[in-house]
PDB file of C-alpha atoms in Angstrom:
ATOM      1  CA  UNK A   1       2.507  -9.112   1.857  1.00 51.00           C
ATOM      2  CA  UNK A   2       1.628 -13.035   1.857  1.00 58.00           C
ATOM      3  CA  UNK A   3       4.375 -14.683  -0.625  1.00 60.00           C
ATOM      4  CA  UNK A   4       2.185 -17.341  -2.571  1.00 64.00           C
ATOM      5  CA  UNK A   5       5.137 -19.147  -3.999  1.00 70.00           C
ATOM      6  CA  UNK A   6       8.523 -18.770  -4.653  1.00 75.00           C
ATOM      7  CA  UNK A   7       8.376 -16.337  -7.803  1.00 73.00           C
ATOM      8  CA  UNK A   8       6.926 -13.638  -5.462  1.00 76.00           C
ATOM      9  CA  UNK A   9      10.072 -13.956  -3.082  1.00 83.00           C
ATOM     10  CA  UNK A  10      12.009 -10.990  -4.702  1.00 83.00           C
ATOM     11  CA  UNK A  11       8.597  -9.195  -4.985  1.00 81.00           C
ATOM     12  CA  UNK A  12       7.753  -8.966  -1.246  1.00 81.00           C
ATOM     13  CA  UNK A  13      10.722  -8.865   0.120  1.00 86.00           C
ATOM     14  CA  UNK A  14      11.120  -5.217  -1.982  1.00 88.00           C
ATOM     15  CA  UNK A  15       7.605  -4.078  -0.826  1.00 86.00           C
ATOM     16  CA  UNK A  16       8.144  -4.347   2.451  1.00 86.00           C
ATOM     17  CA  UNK A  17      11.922  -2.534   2.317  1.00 91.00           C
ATOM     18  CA  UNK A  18      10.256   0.204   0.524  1.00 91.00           C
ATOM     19  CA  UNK A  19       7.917   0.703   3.132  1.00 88.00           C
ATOM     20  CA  UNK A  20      10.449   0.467   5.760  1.00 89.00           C
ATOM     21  CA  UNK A  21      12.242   3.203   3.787  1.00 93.00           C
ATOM     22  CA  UNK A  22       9.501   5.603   3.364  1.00 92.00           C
ATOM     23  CA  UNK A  23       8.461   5.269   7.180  1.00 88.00           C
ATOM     24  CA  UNK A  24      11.974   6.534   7.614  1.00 90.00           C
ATOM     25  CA  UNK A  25      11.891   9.056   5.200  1.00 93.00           C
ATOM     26  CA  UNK A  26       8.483  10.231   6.508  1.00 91.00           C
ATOM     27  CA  UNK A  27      10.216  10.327  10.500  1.00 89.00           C
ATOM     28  CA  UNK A  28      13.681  12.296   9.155  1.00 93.00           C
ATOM     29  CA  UNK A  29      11.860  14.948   6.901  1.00 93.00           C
ATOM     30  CA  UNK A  30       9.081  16.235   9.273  1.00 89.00           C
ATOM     31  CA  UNK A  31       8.419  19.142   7.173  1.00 94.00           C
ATOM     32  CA  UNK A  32       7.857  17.710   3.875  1.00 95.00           C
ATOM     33  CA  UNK A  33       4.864  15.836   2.722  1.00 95.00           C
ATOM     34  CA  UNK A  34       5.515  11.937   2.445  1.00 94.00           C
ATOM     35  CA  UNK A  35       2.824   9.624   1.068  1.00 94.00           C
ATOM     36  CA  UNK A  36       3.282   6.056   0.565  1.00 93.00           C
ATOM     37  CA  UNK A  37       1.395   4.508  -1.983  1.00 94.00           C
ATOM     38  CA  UNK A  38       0.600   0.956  -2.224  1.00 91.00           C
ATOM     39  CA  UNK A  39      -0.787  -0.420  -5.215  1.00 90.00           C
ATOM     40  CA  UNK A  40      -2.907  -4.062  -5.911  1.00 85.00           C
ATOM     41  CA  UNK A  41      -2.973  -6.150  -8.806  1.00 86.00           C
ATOM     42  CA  UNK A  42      -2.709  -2.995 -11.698  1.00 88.00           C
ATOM     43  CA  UNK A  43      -3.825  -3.583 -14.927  1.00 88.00           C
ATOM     44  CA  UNK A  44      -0.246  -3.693 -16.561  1.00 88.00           C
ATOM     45  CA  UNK A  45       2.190  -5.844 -18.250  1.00 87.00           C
ATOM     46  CA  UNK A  46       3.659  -7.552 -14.690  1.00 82.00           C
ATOM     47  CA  UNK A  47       0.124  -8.510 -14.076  1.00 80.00           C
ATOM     48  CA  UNK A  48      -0.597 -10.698 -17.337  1.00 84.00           C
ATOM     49  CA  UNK A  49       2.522 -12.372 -16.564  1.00 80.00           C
ATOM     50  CA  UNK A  50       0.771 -13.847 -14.168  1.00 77.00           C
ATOM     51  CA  UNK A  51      -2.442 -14.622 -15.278  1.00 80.00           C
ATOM     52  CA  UNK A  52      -4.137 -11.762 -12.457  1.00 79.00           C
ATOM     53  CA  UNK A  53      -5.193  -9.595 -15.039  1.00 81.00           C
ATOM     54  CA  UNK A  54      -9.033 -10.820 -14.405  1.00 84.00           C
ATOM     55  CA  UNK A  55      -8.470  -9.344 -10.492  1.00 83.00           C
ATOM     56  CA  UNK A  56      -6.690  -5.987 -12.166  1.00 88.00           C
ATOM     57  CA  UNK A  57      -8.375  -3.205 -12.308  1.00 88.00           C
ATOM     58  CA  UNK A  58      -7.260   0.305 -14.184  1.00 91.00           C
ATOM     59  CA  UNK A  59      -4.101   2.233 -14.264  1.00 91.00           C
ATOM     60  CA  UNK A  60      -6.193   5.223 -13.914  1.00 93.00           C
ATOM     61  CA  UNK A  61      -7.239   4.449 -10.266  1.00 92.00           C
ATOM     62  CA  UNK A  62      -3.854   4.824  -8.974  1.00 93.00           C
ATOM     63  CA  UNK A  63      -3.120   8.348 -10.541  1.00 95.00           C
ATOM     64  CA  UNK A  64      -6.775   9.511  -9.303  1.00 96.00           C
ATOM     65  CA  UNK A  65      -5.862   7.527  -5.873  1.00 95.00           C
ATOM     66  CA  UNK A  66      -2.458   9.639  -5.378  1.00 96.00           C
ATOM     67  CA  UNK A  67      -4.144  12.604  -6.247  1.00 97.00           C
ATOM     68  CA  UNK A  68      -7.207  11.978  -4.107  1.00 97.00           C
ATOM     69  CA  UNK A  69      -4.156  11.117  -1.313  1.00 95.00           C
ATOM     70  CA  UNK A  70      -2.325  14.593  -1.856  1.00 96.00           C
ATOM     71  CA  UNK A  71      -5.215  16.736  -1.313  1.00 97.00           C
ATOM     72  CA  UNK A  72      -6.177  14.886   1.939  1.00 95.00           C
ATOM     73  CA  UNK A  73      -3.117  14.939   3.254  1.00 94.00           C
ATOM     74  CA  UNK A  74      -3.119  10.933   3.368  1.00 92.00           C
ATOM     75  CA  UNK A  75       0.144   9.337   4.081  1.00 91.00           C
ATOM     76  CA  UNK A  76      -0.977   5.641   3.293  1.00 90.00           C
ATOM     77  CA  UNK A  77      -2.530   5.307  -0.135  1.00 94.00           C
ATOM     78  CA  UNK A  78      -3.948   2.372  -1.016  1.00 93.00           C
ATOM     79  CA  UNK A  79      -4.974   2.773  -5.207  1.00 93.00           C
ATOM     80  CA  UNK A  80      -7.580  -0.185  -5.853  1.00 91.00           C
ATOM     81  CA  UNK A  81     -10.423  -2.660  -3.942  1.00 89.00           C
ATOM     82  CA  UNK A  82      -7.818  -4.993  -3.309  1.00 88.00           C
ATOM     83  CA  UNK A  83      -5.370  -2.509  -1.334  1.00 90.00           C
ATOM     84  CA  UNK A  84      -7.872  -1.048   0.035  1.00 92.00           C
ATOM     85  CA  UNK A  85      -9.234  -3.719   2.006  1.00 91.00           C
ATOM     86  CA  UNK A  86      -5.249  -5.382   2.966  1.00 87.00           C
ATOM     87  CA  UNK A  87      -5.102  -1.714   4.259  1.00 88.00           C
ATOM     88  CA  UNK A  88      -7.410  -1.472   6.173  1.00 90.00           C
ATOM     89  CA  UNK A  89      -6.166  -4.765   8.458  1.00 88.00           C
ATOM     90  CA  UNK A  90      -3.159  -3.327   8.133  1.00 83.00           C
ATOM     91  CA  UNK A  91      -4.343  -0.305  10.352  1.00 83.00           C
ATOM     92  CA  UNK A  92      -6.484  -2.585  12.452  1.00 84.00           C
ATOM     93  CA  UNK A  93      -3.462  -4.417  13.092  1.00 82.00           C
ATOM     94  CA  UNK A  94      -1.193  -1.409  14.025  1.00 75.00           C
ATOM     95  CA  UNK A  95      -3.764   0.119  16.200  1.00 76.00           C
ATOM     96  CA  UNK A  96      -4.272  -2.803  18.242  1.00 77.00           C
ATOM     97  CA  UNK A  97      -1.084  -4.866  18.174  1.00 74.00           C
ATOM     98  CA  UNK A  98       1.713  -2.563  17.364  1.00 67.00           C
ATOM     99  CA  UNK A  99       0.603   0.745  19.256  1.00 66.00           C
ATOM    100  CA  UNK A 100      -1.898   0.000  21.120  1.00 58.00           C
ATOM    101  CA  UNK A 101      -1.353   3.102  23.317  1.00 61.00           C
ATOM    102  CA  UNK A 102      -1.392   5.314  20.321  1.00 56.00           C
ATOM    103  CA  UNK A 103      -4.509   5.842  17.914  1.00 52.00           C
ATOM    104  CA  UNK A 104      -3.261   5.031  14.303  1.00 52.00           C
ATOM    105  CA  UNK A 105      -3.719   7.530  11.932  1.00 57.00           C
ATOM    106  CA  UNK A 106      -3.119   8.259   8.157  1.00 60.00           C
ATOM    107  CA  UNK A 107      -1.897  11.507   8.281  1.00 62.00           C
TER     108      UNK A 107
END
């Protein structure tokens, strides 16, 4: 996650150690369904704080996104257009740069 100034600091620094935890989580509990879910500007309180509530969208996507998620299996959710499309260079990034021997996958 791109830090755009200084009050995001805090902000991405905590996104990316949750991820870090839930990829461990996900390798130590092999038998239990993990699903990491990674939300985009959210039509909430945080969001008018700073003036992003124009490039929100709906609290409902992200419940019908983790539910959508949980019946596909999906470990990676990502809840809105914004996500979505960070996502996806995410995986283009992992398949190609970080494993390229492996083929990336969401489950």
């Amino acid at each position: 996650l791109r830090c755009p100034d200084s009050r995001f600091t805090a902000y991405s620094a905590s996104k990316a150690a949750s991820y870090s935890i839930i990829q461990g989580i996900r390798a130590s509990m092999k038998h239990t369904f993990v699903m990491s879910v990674h939300p985009g500007p959210i039509a909430t309180d945080m969001v008018d704080k700073f003036n992003f509530r124009s490039q929100a969208e709906a609290p409902s996507q992200v419940v019908e996104s983790i539910l959508e998620g949980m019946k596909k299996g999906d470990f990676l959710v990502y809840t809105d257009s914004r996500s979505r499309q960070i996502g996806k260079f995410y995986q283009e990034f992992a398949t190609r740069v970080i494993e390229p021997d492996k083929a990336y996958t969401n489950k």
